mmCIF file of C-alpha atoms in Angstrom:
data_model
loop_
_atom_site.group_PDB
_atom_site.id
_atom_site.type_symbol
_atom_site.label_atom_id
_atom_site.label_comp_id
_atom_site.label_asym_id
_atom_site.label_seq_id
_atom_site.Cartn_x
_atom_site.Cartn_y
_atom_site.Cartn_z
ATOM 1 C CA UNK A 528 -46.357 -14.209 -4.800
ATOM 2 C CA UNK A 529 -47.857 -11.226 -6.555
ATOM 3 C CA UNK A 530 -44.012 -9.877 -6.727
ATOM 4 C CA UNK A 531 -43.411 -13.553 -8.585
ATOM 5 C CA UNK A 532 -46.140 -13.072 -10.919
ATOM 6 C CA UNK A 533 -45.004 -9.363 -12.110
ATOM 7 C CA UNK A 534 -41.544 -10.370 -12.978
ATOM 8 C CA UNK A 535 -42.593 -13.609 -14.858
ATOM 9 C CA UNK A 536 -44.838 -10.898 -16.878
ATOM 10 C CA UNK A 537 -41.627 -8.660 -17.475
ATOM 11 C CA UNK A 538 -39.614 -12.022 -18.127
ATOM 12 C CA UNK A 539 -41.640 -12.695 -20.513
ATOM 13 C CA UNK A 540 -42.958 -9.739 -22.378
ATOM 14 C CA UNK A 541 -39.167 -9.022 -22.788
ATOM 15 C CA UNK A 542 -39.176 -11.857 -24.814
ATOM 16 C CA UNK A 543 -41.970 -11.211 -27.077
ATOM 17 C CA UNK A 544 -40.527 -8.024 -27.950
ATOM 18 C CA UNK A 545 -37.060 -9.686 -28.910
ATOM 19 C CA UNK A 546 -38.527 -12.905 -30.859
ATOM 20 C CA UNK A 547 -40.638 -9.432 -32.540
ATOM 21 C CA UNK A 548 -37.212 -7.717 -33.689
ATOM 22 C CA UNK A 549 -36.418 -10.994 -35.012
ATOM 23 C CA UNK A 550 -39.432 -11.119 -36.905
ATOM 24 C CA UNK A 551 -38.762 -7.906 -37.907
ATOM 25 C CA UNK A 552 -35.820 -8.022 -39.536
ATOM 26 C CA UNK A 553 -36.318 -12.203 -41.132
ATOM 27 C CA UNK A 554 -39.680 -9.514 -43.033
ATOM 28 C CA UNK A 555 -37.088 -7.552 -44.632
ATOM 29 C CA UNK A 556 -36.184 -8.037 -48.106
ATOM 30 C CA UNK A 557 -32.931 -10.085 -49.240
ATOM 31 C CA UNK A 558 -30.736 -6.637 -50.906
ATOM 32 C CA UNK A 559 -31.770 -4.328 -46.702
ATOM 33 C CA UNK A 560 -28.208 -3.674 -45.084
ATOM 34 C CA UNK A 561 -28.664 -6.154 -42.045
ATOM 35 C CA UNK A 562 -28.478 -3.593 -38.568
ATOM 36 C CA UNK A 563 -26.078 -6.276 -37.251
ATOM 37 C CA UNK A 564 -22.975 -5.434 -39.547
ATOM 38 C CA UNK A 565 -21.561 -1.789 -38.959
ATOM 39 C CA UNK A 566 -21.924 0.800 -41.927
ATOM 40 C CA UNK A 567 -19.214 3.467 -42.910
ATOM 41 C CA UNK A 568 -21.929 5.661 -40.888
ATOM 42 C CA UNK A 569 -21.651 3.387 -38.027
ATOM 43 C CA UNK A 570 -17.354 3.322 -38.082
ATOM 44 C CA UNK A 571 -16.984 7.063 -38.037
ATOM 45 C CA UNK A 572 -19.756 7.356 -35.289
ATOM 46 C CA UNK A 573 -17.404 4.747 -33.458
ATOM 47 C CA UNK A 574 -13.889 6.230 -34.538
ATOM 48 C CA UNK A 575 -14.880 9.828 -32.960
ATOM 49 C CA UNK A 576 -16.048 8.442 -29.880
ATOM 50 C CA UNK A 577 -12.555 6.859 -29.550
ATOM 51 C CA UNK A 578 -10.898 10.977 -29.908
ATOM 52 C CA UNK A 579 -13.772 11.788 -27.249
ATOM 53 C CA UNK A 580 -13.210 8.861 -24.951
ATOM 54 C CA UNK A 581 -9.068 9.583 -25.386
ATOM 55 C CA UNK A 582 -9.142 13.511 -23.589
ATOM 56 C CA UNK A 583 -11.664 12.415 -21.511
ATOM 57 C CA UNK A 584 -9.420 9.626 -20.388
ATOM 58 C CA UNK A 585 -6.628 12.068 -20.107
ATOM 59 C CA UNK A 586 -8.076 14.593 -18.502
ATOM 60 C CA UNK A 587 -9.471 12.089 -15.786
ATOM 61 C CA UNK A 588 -6.499 11.178 -15.012
ATOM 62 C CA UNK A 589 -4.572 14.763 -14.635
ATOM 63 C CA UNK A 590 -7.894 15.935 -12.423
ATOM 64 C CA UNK A 591 -6.834 12.654 -10.487
ATOM 65 C CA UNK A 592 -2.967 13.310 -9.700
ATOM 66 C CA UNK A 593 -4.075 17.422 -9.143
ATOM 67 C CA UNK A 594 -7.016 15.972 -6.654
ATOM 68 C CA UNK A 595 -4.854 12.864 -4.995
ATOM 69 C CA UNK A 596 -1.792 14.029 -4.581
ATOM 70 C CA UNK A 597 -2.626 15.353 -1.310
ATOM 71 C CA UNK A 598 -2.998 11.876 -0.107
ATOM 72 C CA UNK A 599 0.873 10.715 -0.233
ATOM 73 C CA UNK A 600 2.891 10.067 2.382
ATOM 74 C CA UNK A 601 5.113 12.763 3.635
ATOM 75 C CA UNK A 602 8.392 12.844 3.282
ATOM 76 C CA UNK A 603 10.072 9.871 4.228
ATOM 77 C CA UNK A 604 11.133 9.143 8.292
ATOM 78 C CA UNK A 605 13.992 6.725 7.446
ATOM 79 C CA UNK A 606 17.134 6.802 5.652
ATOM 80 C CA UNK A 607 16.308 4.072 3.148
ATOM 81 C CA UNK A 608 12.979 5.896 2.229
ATOM 82 C CA UNK A 609 14.467 8.519 0.075
ATOM 83 C CA UNK A 610 16.083 5.734 -2.397
ATOM 84 C CA UNK A 611 12.635 3.924 -2.155
ATOM 85 C CA UNK A 612 10.510 6.928 -2.749
ATOM 86 C CA UNK A 613 12.721 7.577 -6.062
ATOM 87 C CA UNK A 614 12.216 3.612 -7.084
ATOM 88 C CA UNK A 615 8.679 4.346 -7.326
ATOM 89 C CA UNK A 616 8.518 7.752 -8.909
ATOM 90 C CA UNK A 617 10.939 6.441 -11.758
ATOM 91 C CA UNK A 618 8.803 3.532 -11.927
ATOM 92 C CA UNK A 619 5.345 5.534 -11.909
ATOM 93 C CA UNK A 620 7.515 8.376 -14.207
ATOM 94 C CA UNK A 621 8.186 5.463 -17.197
ATOM 95 C CA UNK A 622 3.904 4.046 -16.740
ATOM 96 C CA UNK A 623 3.132 6.962 -17.189
ATOM 97 C CA UNK A 624 4.742 8.708 -20.545
ATOM 98 C CA UNK A 625 4.243 4.764 -21.966
ATOM 99 C CA UNK A 626 0.365 5.417 -21.001
ATOM 100 C CA UNK A 627 0.156 8.307 -22.093
ATOM 101 C CA UNK A 628 2.002 7.479 -25.798
ATOM 102 C CA UNK A 629 0.365 3.674 -26.272
ATOM 103 C CA UNK A 630 -2.958 4.837 -25.802
ATOM 104 C CA UNK A 631 -2.751 7.898 -27.819
ATOM 105 C CA UNK A 632 -1.880 6.010 -30.477
ATOM 106 C CA UNK A 633 -4.377 2.819 -29.690
ATOM 107 C CA UNK A 634 -7.439 6.086 -30.299
ATOM 108 C CA UNK A 635 -6.164 8.176 -32.701
ATOM 109 C CA UNK A 636 -5.518 4.742 -34.968
ATOM 110 C CA UNK A 637 -9.326 4.066 -34.202
ATOM 111 C CA UNK A 638 -9.689 7.596 -35.747
ATOM 112 C CA UNK A 639 -7.630 7.133 -38.240
ATOM 113 C CA UNK A 640 -8.473 3.820 -39.879
ATOM 114 C CA UNK A 641 -11.814 3.097 -39.269
ATOM 115 C CA UNK A 642 -13.285 0.732 -41.562
ATOM 116 C CA UNK A 643 -14.217 2.399 -44.617
ATOM 117 C CA UNK A 644 -16.514 -0.450 -47.036
ATOM 118 C CA UNK A 645 -14.096 -1.194 -49.741
ATOM 119 C CA UNK A 646 -11.045 -0.241 -47.585
ATOM 120 C CA UNK A 647 -9.103 -3.580 -47.238
ATOM 121 C CA UNK A 648 -6.645 -3.765 -44.162
ATOM 122 C CA UNK A 649 -2.737 -3.878 -44.822
ATOM 123 C CA UNK A 650 -1.899 -7.608 -43.447
ATOM 124 C CA UNK A 651 1.761 -9.185 -43.173
ATOM 125 C CA UNK A 652 2.406 -11.802 -41.092
ATOM 126 C CA UNK A 653 5.715 -10.897 -39.430
ATOM 127 C CA UNK A 654 7.844 -8.220 -39.159
ATOM 128 C CA UNK A 655 11.750 -8.546 -37.820
ATOM 129 C CA UNK A 656 12.615 -5.002 -36.911
ATOM 130 C CA UNK A 657 9.201 -4.339 -35.676
ATOM 131 C CA UNK A 658 9.471 -7.479 -33.299
ATOM 132 C CA UNK A 659 12.971 -6.527 -32.423
ATOM 133 C CA UNK A 660 12.513 -3.185 -31.680
ATOM 134 C CA UNK A 661 9.051 -3.634 -29.343
ATOM 135 C CA UNK A 662 11.267 -6.336 -27.450
ATOM 136 C CA UNK A 663 14.322 -5.269 -26.414
ATOM 137 C CA UNK A 664 13.169 -1.772 -25.239
ATOM 138 C CA UNK A 665 11.220 -3.191 -22.390
ATOM 139 C CA UNK A 666 13.647 -5.681 -21.448
ATOM 140 C CA UNK A 667 16.380 -2.950 -21.554
ATOM 141 C CA UNK A 668 13.590 -1.004 -19.122
ATOM 142 C CA UNK A 669 13.234 -3.716 -17.188
ATOM 143 C CA UNK A 670 16.306 -4.602 -16.543
ATOM 144 C CA UNK A 671 17.196 -1.401 -15.628
ATOM 145 C CA UNK A 672 14.290 -0.893 -13.161
ATOM 146 C CA UNK A 673 14.954 -4.672 -11.326
ATOM 147 C CA UNK A 674 19.397 -4.008 -11.524
ATOM 148 C CA UNK A 675 18.593 -0.556 -9.702
ATOM 149 C CA UNK A 676 15.784 -1.850 -7.522
ATOM 150 C CA UNK A 677 18.234 -4.841 -6.207
ATOM 151 C CA UNK A 678 21.132 -2.789 -5.146
ATOM 152 C CA UNK A 679 18.224 -0.517 -3.108
ATOM 153 C CA UNK A 680 17.198 -2.903 -1.313
ATOM 154 C CA UNK A 681 20.973 -5.014 -0.795
ATOM 155 C CA UNK A 682 21.260 -1.425 1.150
ATOM 156 C CA UNK A 683 18.241 -1.473 2.655
ATOM 157 C CA UNK A 684 18.841 -5.072 4.202
ATOM 158 C CA UNK A 685 22.758 -5.860 4.282
ATOM 159 C CA UNK A 686 23.879 -4.740 7.681
ATOM 160 C CA UNK A 687 27.911 -3.962 8.498
ATOM 161 C CA UNK A 688 28.990 -6.011 11.468
ATOM 162 C CA UNK A 689 30.457 -2.566 12.638
ATOM 163 C CA UNK A 690 26.918 -1.109 12.567
ATOM 164 C CA UNK A 691 25.998 -2.309 15.663
ATOM 165 C CA UNK A 692 22.336 -1.863 15.481
ATOM 166 C CA UNK A 693 19.757 -1.609 17.980
ATOM 167 C CA UNK A 694 17.736 -5.809 18.194
ATOM 168 C CA UNK A 695 14.205 -5.410 19.065
ATOM 169 C CA UNK A 696 11.589 -7.675 18.029
ATOM 170 C CA UNK A 697 7.947 -7.602 16.802
ATOM 171 C CA UNK A 698 5.682 -10.108 18.336
ATOM 172 C CA UNK A 699 2.262 -9.907 16.132
ATOM 173 C CA UNK A 700 -0.719 -11.625 17.602
ATOM 174 C CA UNK A 701 -4.550 -11.214 16.686
ATOM 175 C CA UNK A 702 -4.523 -8.452 17.189
ATOM 176 C CA UNK A 703 -1.799 -6.052 18.500
ATOM 177 C CA UNK A 704 1.745 -5.526 18.273
ATOM 178 C CA UNK A 705 4.230 -5.833 21.152
ATOM 179 C CA UNK A 706 7.826 -4.613 21.344
ATOM 180 C CA UNK A 707 11.084 -6.991 23.202
ATOM 181 C CA UNK A 708 14.184 -4.988 23.329
ATOM 182 C CA UNK A 709 17.781 -6.363 24.435
ATOM 183 C CA UNK A 710 19.275 -5.778 27.823
ATOM 184 C CA UNK A 711 22.286 -4.508 27.706
ATOM 185 C CA UNK A 712 23.336 -7.060 25.964
ATOM 186 C CA UNK A 713 22.237 -6.588 23.109
ATOM 187 C CA UNK A 714 21.220 -10.596 22.902
ATOM 188 C CA UNK A 715 18.182 -11.467 22.748
ATOM 189 C CA UNK A 716 16.774 -14.240 24.522
ATOM 190 C CA UNK A 717 15.413 -17.844 22.847
ATOM 191 C CA UNK A 718 11.899 -17.717 22.419
ATOM 192 C CA UNK A 719 9.039 -19.940 21.279
ATOM 193 C CA UNK A 720 5.310 -19.694 21.240
ATOM 194 C CA UNK A 721 5.556 -23.103 23.779
ATOM 195 C CA UNK A 722 7.007 -20.994 26.407
ATOM 196 C CA UNK A 723 3.430 -18.621 26.508
ATOM 197 C CA UNK A 724 2.157 -19.379 29.977
ATOM 198 C CA UNK A 725 0.384 -16.249 31.733
ATOM 199 C CA UNK A 726 2.511 -13.151 32.144
ATOM 200 C CA UNK A 727 4.678 -14.979 30.038
ATOM 201 C CA UNK A 728 3.007 -13.872 26.470
ATOM 202 C CA UNK A 729 5.517 -13.807 23.712
ATOM 203 C CA UNK A 730 7.065 -17.380 24.561
ATOM 204 C CA UNK A 731 10.499 -16.088 26.343
ATOM 205 C CA UNK A 732 12.565 -19.426 27.468
ATOM 206 C CA UNK A 733 12.597 -18.374 31.788
ATOM 207 C CA UNK A 734 16.116 -21.028 31.883
ATOM 208 C CA UNK A 735 17.298 -18.539 28.953
ATOM 209 C CA UNK A 736 19.970 -15.763 30.746
ATOM 210 C CA UNK A 737 20.065 -13.835 27.674
ATOM 211 C CA UNK A 738 16.532 -13.503 28.208
ATOM 212 C CA UNK A 739 16.652 -11.824 31.538
ATOM 213 C CA UNK A 740 16.860 -8.185 31.128
ATOM 214 C CA UNK A 741 14.694 -7.880 28.431
ATOM 215 C CA UNK A 742 11.991 -6.333 27.735
ATOM 216 C CA UNK A 743 8.819 -6.021 26.629
ATOM 217 C CA UNK A 744 6.352 -3.218 25.929
ATOM 218 C CA UNK A 745 3.889 -2.814 23.816
ATOM 219 C CA UNK A 746 4.390 0.847 22.022
ATOM 220 C CA UNK A 747 7.461 1.667 20.540
ATOM 221 C CA UNK A 748 10.002 3.411 20.964
ATOM 222 C CA UNK A 749 13.235 4.189 18.488
ATOM 223 C CA UNK A 750 15.786 6.542 19.323
ATOM 224 C CA UNK A 751 16.662 9.000 16.103
ATOM 225 C CA UNK A 752 19.902 8.618 13.584
ATOM 226 C CA UNK A 753 20.282 5.266 15.170
ATOM 227 C CA UNK A 754 20.055 1.764 12.667
ATOM 228 C CA UNK A 755 17.256 -0.330 14.575
ATOM 229 C CA UNK A 756 17.617 -4.469 13.671
ATOM 230 C CA UNK A 757 13.996 -5.585 13.766
ATOM 231 C CA UNK A 758 13.046 -9.167 14.132
ATOM 232 C CA UNK A 759 10.072 -10.662 13.808
ATOM 233 C CA UNK A 760 7.678 -13.679 15.091
ATOM 234 C CA UNK A 761 4.209 -14.360 15.240
ATOM 235 C CA UNK A 762 2.144 -15.804 17.240
ATOM 236 C CA UNK A 763 -0.682 -17.601 15.179
ATOM 237 C CA UNK A 764 -1.123 -16.186 11.317
ATOM 238 C CA UNK A 765 0.619 -14.558 8.663
ATOM 239 C CA UNK A 766 0.224 -10.462 9.880
ATOM 240 C CA UNK A 767 2.612 -7.973 7.666
ATOM 241 C CA UNK A 768 4.370 -5.577 10.048
ATOM 242 C CA UNK A 769 3.808 -2.009 7.827
ATOM 243 C CA UNK A 770 5.832 1.185 8.592
ATOM 244 C CA UNK A 771 4.265 3.625 6.209
ATOM 245 C CA UNK A 772 6.417 7.076 7.121
ATOM 246 C CA UNK A 773 9.745 4.793 7.030
ATOM 247 C CA UNK A 774 9.206 3.444 3.575
ATOM 248 C CA UNK A 775 9.207 -0.314 5.317
ATOM 249 C CA UNK A 776 7.163 -3.936 5.331
ATOM 250 C CA UNK A 777 8.145 -6.977 5.983
ATOM 251 C CA UNK A 778 5.852 -10.143 6.508
ATOM 252 C CA UNK A 779 5.375 -11.396 9.842
ATOM 253 C CA UNK A 780 5.843 -15.404 9.589
ATOM 254 C CA UNK A 781 4.698 -18.510 11.916
ATOM 255 C CA UNK A 782 7.310 -20.910 12.442
ATOM 256 C CA UNK A 783 9.889 -18.394 11.241
ATOM 257 C CA UNK A 784 11.798 -15.228 12.086
ATOM 258 C CA UNK A 785 11.935 -12.587 9.296
ATOM 259 C CA UNK A 786 14.285 -9.427 10.196
ATOM 260 C CA UNK A 787 14.710 -5.849 8.624
ATOM 261 C CA UNK A 788 16.598 -2.539 9.767
ATOM 262 C CA UNK A 789 16.634 1.177 9.073
ATOM 263 C CA UNK A 790 17.605 4.210 10.607
ATOM 264 C CA UNK A 791 14.787 7.122 11.383
ATOM 265 C CA UNK A 792 16.030 10.480 10.945
ATOM 266 C CA UNK A 793 12.836 12.862 11.555
ATOM 267 C CA UNK A 794 12.050 12.107 15.360
ATOM 268 C CA UNK A 795 7.394 12.908 16.067
ATOM 269 C CA UNK A 796 7.886 16.187 16.901
ATOM 270 C CA UNK A 797 10.167 17.174 14.024
ATOM 271 C CA UNK A 798 7.150 15.633 11.650
ATOM 272 C CA UNK A 799 4.694 17.219 13.856
ATOM 273 C CA UNK A 800 6.049 20.319 13.129
ATOM 274 C CA UNK A 801 6.229 19.928 9.229
ATOM 275 C CA UNK A 802 4.528 21.894 6.732
ATOM 276 C CA UNK A 803 1.885 19.185 5.352
ATOM 277 C CA UNK A 804 1.238 17.322 8.489
ATOM 278 C CA UNK A 805 0.523 20.733 9.990
ATOM 279 C CA UNK A 806 -2.125 21.205 6.648
ATOM 280 C CA UNK A 807 -3.531 17.372 6.960
ATOM 281 C CA UNK A 808 -3.863 17.398 10.979
ATOM 282 C CA UNK A 809 -5.311 20.756 10.777
ATOM 283 C CA UNK A 810 -8.225 19.538 8.189
ATOM 284 C CA UNK A 811 -8.901 16.337 10.128
ATOM 285 C CA UNK A 812 -9.669 18.708 13.531
ATOM 286 C CA UNK A 813 -11.955 20.424 10.890
ATOM 287 C CA UNK A 814 -14.148 17.196 10.030
ATOM 288 C CA UNK A 815 -13.729 15.923 13.685
ATOM 289 C CA UNK A 816 -14.983 19.539 15.170
ATOM 290 C CA UNK A 817 -17.848 19.172 12.380
ATOM 291 C CA UNK A 818 -18.693 15.183 13.066
ATOM 292 C CA UNK A 819 -18.514 16.089 16.724
ATOM 293 C CA UNK A 820 -21.687 18.747 16.994
ATOM 294 C CA UNK A 821 -23.377 16.078 15.408
ATOM 295 C CA UNK A 822 -23.189 13.867 17.828
ATOM 296 C CA UNK A 823 -23.298 16.226 20.744
ATOM 297 C CA UNK A 824 -26.540 16.940 19.393
ATOM 298 C CA UNK A 825 -27.206 13.794 19.514
ATOM 299 C CA UNK A 826 -25.873 13.530 23.445
ATOM 300 C CA UNK A 827 -23.249 11.533 22.744
ATOM 301 C CA UNK A 828 -19.586 12.270 23.546
ATOM 302 C CA UNK A 829 -17.298 14.688 21.080
ATOM 303 C CA UNK A 830 -14.238 13.487 19.371
ATOM 304 C CA UNK A 831 -10.715 13.995 20.557
ATOM 305 C CA UNK A 832 -8.427 16.161 19.308
ATOM 306 C CA UNK A 833 -6.099 14.648 16.674
ATOM 307 C CA UNK A 834 -2.645 14.970 16.991
ATOM 308 C CA UNK A 835 -0.304 12.849 14.976
ATOM 309 C CA UNK A 836 1.629 10.290 15.870
ATOM 310 C CA UNK A 837 3.605 7.130 13.941
ATOM 311 C CA UNK A 838 1.785 4.076 13.838
ATOM 312 C CA UNK A 839 3.193 0.088 12.869
ATOM 313 C CA UNK A 840 0.039 -1.208 11.066
ATOM 314 C CA UNK A 841 -0.689 -4.950 10.141
ATOM 315 C CA UNK A 842 -1.448 -4.929 6.416
ATOM 316 C CA UNK A 843 -2.357 -8.850 5.999
ATOM 317 C CA UNK A 844 -6.222 -8.850 6.231
ATOM 318 C CA UNK A 845 -5.288 -12.158 9.925
ATOM 319 C CA UNK A 846 -9.002 -11.312 11.191
ATOM 320 C CA UNK A 847 -11.980 -9.445 12.272
ATOM 321 C CA UNK A 848 -9.727 -6.799 13.212
ATOM 322 C CA UNK A 849 -6.935 -6.288 10.923
ATOM 323 C CA UNK A 850 -7.793 -3.373 10.436
ATOM 324 C CA UNK A 851 -7.664 -1.902 14.613
ATOM 325 C CA UNK A 852 -3.750 -3.852 15.425
ATOM 326 C CA UNK A 853 -1.507 -1.081 15.210
ATOM 327 C CA UNK A 854 0.848 -0.201 17.716
ATOM 328 C CA UNK A 855 2.079 4.186 18.444
ATOM 329 C CA UNK A 856 5.899 4.689 17.656
ATOM 330 C CA UNK A 857 7.826 7.490 19.185
ATOM 331 C CA UNK A 858 11.221 8.657 17.470
ATOM 332 C CA UNK A 859 13.114 10.430 19.885
ATOM 333 C CA UNK A 860 16.919 11.428 20.794
ATOM 334 C CA UNK A 861 18.852 9.365 22.246
ATOM 335 C CA UNK A 862 19.185 10.966 25.208
ATOM 336 C CA UNK A 863 14.937 10.317 25.485
ATOM 337 C CA UNK A 864 15.338 6.909 25.049
ATOM 338 C CA UNK A 865 17.422 6.014 26.666
ATOM 339 C CA UNK A 866 15.522 7.603 29.515
ATOM 340 C CA UNK A 867 12.618 5.931 28.366
ATOM 341 C CA UNK A 868 14.255 2.341 27.735
ATOM 342 C CA UNK A 869 15.667 2.810 31.981
ATOM 343 C CA UNK A 870 11.966 3.319 32.761
ATOM 344 C CA UNK A 871 10.518 -0.427 32.022
ATOM 345 C CA UNK A 872 10.860 -3.301 33.267
ATOM 346 C CA UNK A 873 13.643 -6.439 32.484
ATOM 347 C CA UNK A 874 11.872 -9.583 32.060
ATOM 348 C CA UNK A 875 13.350 -11.127 34.942
ATOM 349 C CA UNK A 876 11.273 -8.721 37.737
ATOM 350 C CA UNK A 877 8.334 -8.978 35.796
ATOM 351 C CA UNK A 878 8.462 -12.862 35.916
ATOM 352 C CA UNK A 879 9.565 -12.283 39.890
ATOM 353 C CA UNK A 880 7.460 -10.186 41.285
ATOM 354 C CA UNK A 881 4.604 -12.851 40.597
ATOM 355 C CA UNK A 882 5.983 -15.572 42.309
#
């Protein structure tokens, strides 16, 4: 109750102060200058502040690029990724050039053409030449970016008949991923959520012969240099399969199959040994060591040492445990991939073992 009364008193004091200031303004003579109208001195101060803000803006921008550039992803681990990175950096470069020029002009004009008593601004209703320039330049620039992006997207999405990619289904559900590999026929069996029962967790049709040699795993292995066609299904809500190191992402939509293809070109081991990743892992492990010392001082178990791995992440907020929806990806030689795949059980074998 006391707190409530204090708040009421403070509010009344604020209202009283505001009313007294209004009375003070009204008590001035008719020739007095109103503080609500900017004078030449106010305009000079605001004009100088605009220049200082421009300097602060550019210093902050330069610092941000320098300080946070270490958080960029490493080089792309897929063949198409370099094209995606090039498109992104072209877009960033164009935006930065336009931003630097327009912001500089905005702040400089605010200073140069500051308000002065007696000055009147030049006014004209329209200028066809100016309107043409500031319309056609963005149109040409955006058209160029869009056309370049469409060609890049087409190269990524179009799969030639002679490429014979490996077909893998990525199955999403709250809050995990499963991978389904087509067998020797490289054809996935029929699947539907209505077929989910017991250990048949991805809903394969047990009566479809194409499903017999499918292999279901909780870890994704990919052969380096071989194109992989991913087909995505969701059991429950909208997910998004995000492969950050491969510059690939595709929405996983309930009730439909989406697809995306890429060719991994850097193995997990090669990425681990890259200069960027060696430095990053070293930094992370130094932080973990400090945190482990604090944990052990409290009688808790220390953190494990960090080792880089590729991961498939969910990039849609799909529920409470969305942050932890991930699946390890291993990119390896074709021999290692074939060896690993041969060790995985076929769907028909798994179902027979449960009978």
